[in-house]
Coordinates of C-alpha atoms (C1' of nucleotides) in Angstrom, one line a residue:
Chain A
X64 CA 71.1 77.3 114.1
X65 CA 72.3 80.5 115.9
X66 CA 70.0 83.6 115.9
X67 CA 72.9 85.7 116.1
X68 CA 76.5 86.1 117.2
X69 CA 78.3 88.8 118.6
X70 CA 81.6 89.4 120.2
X71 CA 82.7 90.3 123.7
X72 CA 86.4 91.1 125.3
X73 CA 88.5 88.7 123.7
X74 CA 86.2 86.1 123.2
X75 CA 83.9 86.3 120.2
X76 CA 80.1 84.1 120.3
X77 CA 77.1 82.4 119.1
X78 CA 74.0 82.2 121.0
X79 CA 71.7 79.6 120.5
X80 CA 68.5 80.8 121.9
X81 CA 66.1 77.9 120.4
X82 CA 63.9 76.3 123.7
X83 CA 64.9 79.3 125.5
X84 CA 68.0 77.6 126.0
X85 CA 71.0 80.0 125.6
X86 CA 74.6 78.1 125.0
X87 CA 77.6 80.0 124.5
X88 CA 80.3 79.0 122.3
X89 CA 83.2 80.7 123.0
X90 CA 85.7 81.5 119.9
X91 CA 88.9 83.1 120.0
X92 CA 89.9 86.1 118.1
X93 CA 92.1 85.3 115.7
X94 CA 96.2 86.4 116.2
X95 CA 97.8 89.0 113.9
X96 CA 100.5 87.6 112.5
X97 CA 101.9 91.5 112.7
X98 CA 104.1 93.0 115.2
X99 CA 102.3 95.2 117.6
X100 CA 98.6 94.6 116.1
X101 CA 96.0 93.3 118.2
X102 CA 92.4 92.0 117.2
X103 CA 89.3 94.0 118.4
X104 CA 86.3 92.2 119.1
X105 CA 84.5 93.8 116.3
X106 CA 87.2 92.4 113.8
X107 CA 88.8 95.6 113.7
X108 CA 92.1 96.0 114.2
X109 CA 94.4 97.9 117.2
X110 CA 97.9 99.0 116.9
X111 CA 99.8 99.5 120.2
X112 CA 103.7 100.1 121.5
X113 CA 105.5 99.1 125.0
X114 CA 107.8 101.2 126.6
X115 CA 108.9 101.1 130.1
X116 CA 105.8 98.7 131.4
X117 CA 103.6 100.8 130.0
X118 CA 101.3 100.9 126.5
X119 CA 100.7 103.1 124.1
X120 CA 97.0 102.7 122.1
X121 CA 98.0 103.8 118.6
X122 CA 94.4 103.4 117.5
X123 CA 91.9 101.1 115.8
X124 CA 92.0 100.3 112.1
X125 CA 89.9 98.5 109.5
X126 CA 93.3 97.0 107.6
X127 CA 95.4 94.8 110.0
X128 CA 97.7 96.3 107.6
X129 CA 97.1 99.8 108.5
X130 CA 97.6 99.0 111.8
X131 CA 100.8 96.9 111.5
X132 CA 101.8 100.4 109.5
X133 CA 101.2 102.5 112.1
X134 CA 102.9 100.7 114.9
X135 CA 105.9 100.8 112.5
X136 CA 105.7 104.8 112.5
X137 CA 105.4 104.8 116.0
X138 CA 108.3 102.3 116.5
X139 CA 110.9 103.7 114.4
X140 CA 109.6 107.7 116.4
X141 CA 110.1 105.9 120.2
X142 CA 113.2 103.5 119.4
X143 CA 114.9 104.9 116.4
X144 CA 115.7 104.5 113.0
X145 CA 116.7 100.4 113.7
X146 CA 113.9 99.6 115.6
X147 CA 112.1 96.6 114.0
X148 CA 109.0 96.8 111.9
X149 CA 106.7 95.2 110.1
X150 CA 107.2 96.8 106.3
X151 CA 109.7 99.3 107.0
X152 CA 113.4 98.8 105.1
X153 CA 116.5 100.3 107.4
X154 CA 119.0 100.5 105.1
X155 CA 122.1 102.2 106.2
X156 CA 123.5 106.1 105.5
X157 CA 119.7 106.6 104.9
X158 CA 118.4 108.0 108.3
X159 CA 118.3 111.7 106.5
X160 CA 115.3 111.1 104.6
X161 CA 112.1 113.1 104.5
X162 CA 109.9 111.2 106.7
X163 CA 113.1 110.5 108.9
X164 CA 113.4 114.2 109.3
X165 CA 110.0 114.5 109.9
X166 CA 109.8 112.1 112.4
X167 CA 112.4 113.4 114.4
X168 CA 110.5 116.8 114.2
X169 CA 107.2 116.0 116.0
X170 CA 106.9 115.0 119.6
X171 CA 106.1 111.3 120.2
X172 CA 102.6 112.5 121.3
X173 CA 101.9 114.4 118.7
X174 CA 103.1 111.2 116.2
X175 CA 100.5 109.1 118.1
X176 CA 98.0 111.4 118.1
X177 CA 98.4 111.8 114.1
X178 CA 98.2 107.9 114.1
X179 CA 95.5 107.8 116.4
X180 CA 93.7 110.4 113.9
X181 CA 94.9 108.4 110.7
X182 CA 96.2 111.7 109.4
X183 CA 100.0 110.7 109.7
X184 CA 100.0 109.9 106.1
X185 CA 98.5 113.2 105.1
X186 CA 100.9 115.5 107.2
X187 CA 104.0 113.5 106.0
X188 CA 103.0 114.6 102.2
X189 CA 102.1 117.9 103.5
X190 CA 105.3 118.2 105.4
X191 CA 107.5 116.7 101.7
X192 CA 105.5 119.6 99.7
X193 CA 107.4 122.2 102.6
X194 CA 110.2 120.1 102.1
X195 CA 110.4 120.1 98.4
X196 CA 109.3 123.9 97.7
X197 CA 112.3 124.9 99.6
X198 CA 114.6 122.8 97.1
X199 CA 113.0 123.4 94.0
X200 CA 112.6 127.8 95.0
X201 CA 108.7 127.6 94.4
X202 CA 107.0 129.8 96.1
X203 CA 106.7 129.2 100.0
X204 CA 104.1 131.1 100.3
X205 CA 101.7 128.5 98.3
X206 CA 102.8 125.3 100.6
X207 CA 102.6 127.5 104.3
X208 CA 99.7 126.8 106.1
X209 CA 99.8 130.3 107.7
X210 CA 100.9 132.4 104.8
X211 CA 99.2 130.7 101.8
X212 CA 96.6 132.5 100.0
X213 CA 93.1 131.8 100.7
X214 CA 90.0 132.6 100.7
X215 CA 87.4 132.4 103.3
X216 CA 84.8 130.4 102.9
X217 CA 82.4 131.1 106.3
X218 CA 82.4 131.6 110.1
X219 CA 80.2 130.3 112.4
X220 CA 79.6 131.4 116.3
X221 CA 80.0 128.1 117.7
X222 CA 76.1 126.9 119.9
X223 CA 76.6 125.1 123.0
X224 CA 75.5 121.6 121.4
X225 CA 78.4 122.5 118.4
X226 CA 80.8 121.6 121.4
X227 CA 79.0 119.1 123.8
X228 CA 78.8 115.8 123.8
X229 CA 76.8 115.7 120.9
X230 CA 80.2 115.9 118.8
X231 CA 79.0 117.0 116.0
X232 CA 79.0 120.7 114.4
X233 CA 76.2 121.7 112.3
X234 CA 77.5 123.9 109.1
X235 CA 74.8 126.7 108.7
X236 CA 73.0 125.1 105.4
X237 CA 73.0 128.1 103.0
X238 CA 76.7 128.1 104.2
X239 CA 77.4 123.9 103.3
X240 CA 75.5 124.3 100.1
X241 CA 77.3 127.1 98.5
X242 CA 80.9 125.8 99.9
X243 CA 81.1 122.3 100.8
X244 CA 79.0 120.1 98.4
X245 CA 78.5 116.6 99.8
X246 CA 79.7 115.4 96.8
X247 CA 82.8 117.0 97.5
X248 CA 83.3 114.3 100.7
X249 CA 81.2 111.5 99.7
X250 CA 82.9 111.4 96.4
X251 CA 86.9 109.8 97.2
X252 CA 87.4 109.5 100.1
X253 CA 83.6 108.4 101.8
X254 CA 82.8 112.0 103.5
X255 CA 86.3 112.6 104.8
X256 CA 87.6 116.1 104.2
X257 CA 90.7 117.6 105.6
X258 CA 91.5 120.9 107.1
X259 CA 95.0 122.3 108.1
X260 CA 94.9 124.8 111.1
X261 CA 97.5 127.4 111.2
X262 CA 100.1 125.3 112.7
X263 CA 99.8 123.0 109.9
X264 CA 97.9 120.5 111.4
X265 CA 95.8 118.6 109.7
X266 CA 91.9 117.8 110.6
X267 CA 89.7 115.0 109.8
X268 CA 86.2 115.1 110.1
X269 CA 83.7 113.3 108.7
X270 CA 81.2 115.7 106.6
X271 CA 77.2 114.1 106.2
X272 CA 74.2 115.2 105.8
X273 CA 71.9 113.9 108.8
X274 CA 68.5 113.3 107.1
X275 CA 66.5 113.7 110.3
X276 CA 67.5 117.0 110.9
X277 CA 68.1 118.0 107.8
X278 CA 71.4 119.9 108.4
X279 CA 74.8 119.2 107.1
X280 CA 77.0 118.5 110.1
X281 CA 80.6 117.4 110.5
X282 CA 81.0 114.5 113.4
X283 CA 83.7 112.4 113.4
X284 CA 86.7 114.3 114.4
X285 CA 85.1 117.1 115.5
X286 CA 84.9 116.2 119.4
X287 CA 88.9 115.7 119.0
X288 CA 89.1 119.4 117.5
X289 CA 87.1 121.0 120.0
X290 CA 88.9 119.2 123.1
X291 CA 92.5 120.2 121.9
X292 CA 91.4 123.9 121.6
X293 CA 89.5 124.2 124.1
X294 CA 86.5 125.7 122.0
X295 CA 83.7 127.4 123.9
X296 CA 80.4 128.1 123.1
X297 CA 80.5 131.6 121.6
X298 CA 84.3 130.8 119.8
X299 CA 84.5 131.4 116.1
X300 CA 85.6 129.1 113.9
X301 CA 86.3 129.9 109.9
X302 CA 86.6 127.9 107.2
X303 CA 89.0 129.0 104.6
X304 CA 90.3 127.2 101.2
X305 CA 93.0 128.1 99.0
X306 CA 92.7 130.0 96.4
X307 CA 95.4 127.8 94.1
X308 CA 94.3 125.0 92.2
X309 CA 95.0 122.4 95.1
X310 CA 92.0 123.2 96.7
X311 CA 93.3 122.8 99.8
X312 CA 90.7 123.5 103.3
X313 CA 91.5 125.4 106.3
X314 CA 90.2 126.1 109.4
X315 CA 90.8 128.5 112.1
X316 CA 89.4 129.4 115.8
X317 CA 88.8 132.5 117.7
X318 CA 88.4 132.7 121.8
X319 CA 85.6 134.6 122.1
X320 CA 87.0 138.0 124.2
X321 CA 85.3 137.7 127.4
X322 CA 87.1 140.6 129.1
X323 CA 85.1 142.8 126.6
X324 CA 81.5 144.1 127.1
X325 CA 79.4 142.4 124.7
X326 CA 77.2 145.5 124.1
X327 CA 80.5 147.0 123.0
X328 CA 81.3 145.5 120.5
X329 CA 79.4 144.3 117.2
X330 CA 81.0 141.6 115.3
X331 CA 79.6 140.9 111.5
X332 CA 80.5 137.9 110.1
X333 CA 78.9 136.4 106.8
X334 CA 74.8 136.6 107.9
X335 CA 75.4 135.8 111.6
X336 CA 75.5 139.0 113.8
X337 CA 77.0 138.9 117.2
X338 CA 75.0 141.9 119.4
X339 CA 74.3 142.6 123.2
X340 CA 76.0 139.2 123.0
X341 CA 73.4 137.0 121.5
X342 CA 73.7 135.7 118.4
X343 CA 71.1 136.3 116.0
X344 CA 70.9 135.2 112.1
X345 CA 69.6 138.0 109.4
X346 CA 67.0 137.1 107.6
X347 CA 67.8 137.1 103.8
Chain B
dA265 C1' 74.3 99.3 121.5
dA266 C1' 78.6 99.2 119.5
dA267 C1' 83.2 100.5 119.5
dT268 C1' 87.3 101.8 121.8
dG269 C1' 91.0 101.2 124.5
dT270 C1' 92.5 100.2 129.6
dG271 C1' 93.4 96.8 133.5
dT272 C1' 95.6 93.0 134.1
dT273 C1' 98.0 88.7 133.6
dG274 C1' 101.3 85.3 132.2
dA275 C1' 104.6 83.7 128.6
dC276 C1' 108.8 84.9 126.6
Chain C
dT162 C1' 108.3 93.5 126.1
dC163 C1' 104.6 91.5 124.3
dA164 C1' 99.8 89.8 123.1
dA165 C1' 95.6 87.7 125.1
dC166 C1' 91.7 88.3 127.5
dA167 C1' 88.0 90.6 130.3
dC168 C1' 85.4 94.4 130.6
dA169 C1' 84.9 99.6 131.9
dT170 C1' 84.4 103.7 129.5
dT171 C1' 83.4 106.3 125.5
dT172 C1' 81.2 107.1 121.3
dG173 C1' 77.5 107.0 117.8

DNA sequence: AAATGTGTTGAC
DNA sequence: TCAACACATTTG
């Protein structure tokens, strides 16, 4: 019998440790019958795209599916609207729909990156609501990331360990409790919650509740957000939600002014005070 | 330690 | 261009 298995490169195995003996039986990964889906050794699945000698990673995914999805996005963004696909139906005298338009709006880096994220799906819909507002006259104002009412929930002065490599953000607890129950994310979608940024961007990041700490903390995602602004410790970020019905999540990021003297300038936000340039918490 | 995704190769 | 494979790097 084997006392475990596990899977290496593109060879999967099962050692057989009885007698001290170890054999190796090597097993290959099994094919996807998709175009541009590869196995991972985990038995996850990867979506990638060639062009010009050279690959694109369009990330990993638990659906071969979702992956054979997402290299269709990406093929019908790098080679057009007749590029082949796995799912995708190119019908002719329809290259002027919505997520045509779309596609043809966004970068090819910033399409993988949304794949890479799996937030394509969610910034298509966002980007049909813009899309649909404008045809129907409702008000812009309520689909615009950057003009649309809201509300704020909290800041937080971000700590050196909210942007190292421990990629994860703790969310001041009084703060989590009163504005992001864990229900909230554990309920539909298994601790996911998304947050637009005022380009419209949309966020992904996982939100738990770490039990050894006990602090509510969002980590998945995170590390991506704090790379592609360049966050520093001593930046602001807020957390803002709509104040419609849709109950849409925002967040936001300020540089923290360096050029000003700290003793200056006394910043209140929420319970966290920023003076002399230390951060210090009131106590309530 | 496990997962991700790059280096590389050879078939098509 | 493409997937298979090995495995270095990154992430949890």
């Amino acid at each position: 019998m084997s006392d475990y298995s596990w899977r290496v490169g593109g060879t999967s195995g099962i050692s057989d440790s009885e007698n001290g003996v170890e054999a190796v039986y090597l097993r290959k990964l099994p094919s996807s019958k998709y175009k541009g889906v590869v196995p991972q050794p985990n038995g996850r699945w990867g979506a990638q795209i060639y062009e010009k000698h050279r690959r694109t990673w369009l990330g990993t995914f638990n659906e071969e599916e979702e992956a054979a999805k997402a290299y269709d996005v990406a093929a019908r963004r790098f080679r057009g609207y007749a590029a082949l696909t796995n799912f995708m139906v190119s019908e002719k005298g329809i290259q002027d729909d919505i997520e045509t338009t779309f596609l043809n709006s966004h970068s090819k880096a910033e399409i993988v990156d949304m794949l890479r994220k799996h937030t394509y799906n969610d910034e298509l819909e966002q980007s049909a609501r813009n899309y649909g507002s404008k045809e129907s006259g409702t008000d812009v104002m309520e689909s615009k990331p950057s003009a649309c009412a809201r509300v704020q929930l909290f800041d937080k002065v971000v700590t050196p360990s909210d942007v190292g490599k421990l990629n994860r953000m703790v969310i001041p607890k009084q703060h989590a409790e009163k504005h992001l129950p864990l229900q909230l994310a554990s309920s539909s979608k298994g601790g996911l919650l998304n947050f637009e940024d005022n380009g419209g961007k949309i966020w992904r990041f996982r939100y738990s509740f770490w039990n050894s700490s006990q602090s509510y903390v969002l980590t998945k995602g995170w590390r991506r957000f704090v790379k592609e602004k360049n966050l520093k410790a001593g930046d602001i970020v807020s957390f803002h939600r709509s104040t419609g019905s849709d109950k849409r999540l925002f967040i936001e990021w300020e540089q923290r002014d360096s050029s000003r003297k700290p003793s200056m300038k006394q910043v209140e936000s929420g319970q966290m005070v920023r003076l002399f340039g230390v951060n210090l918490f009131s106590k309530s």
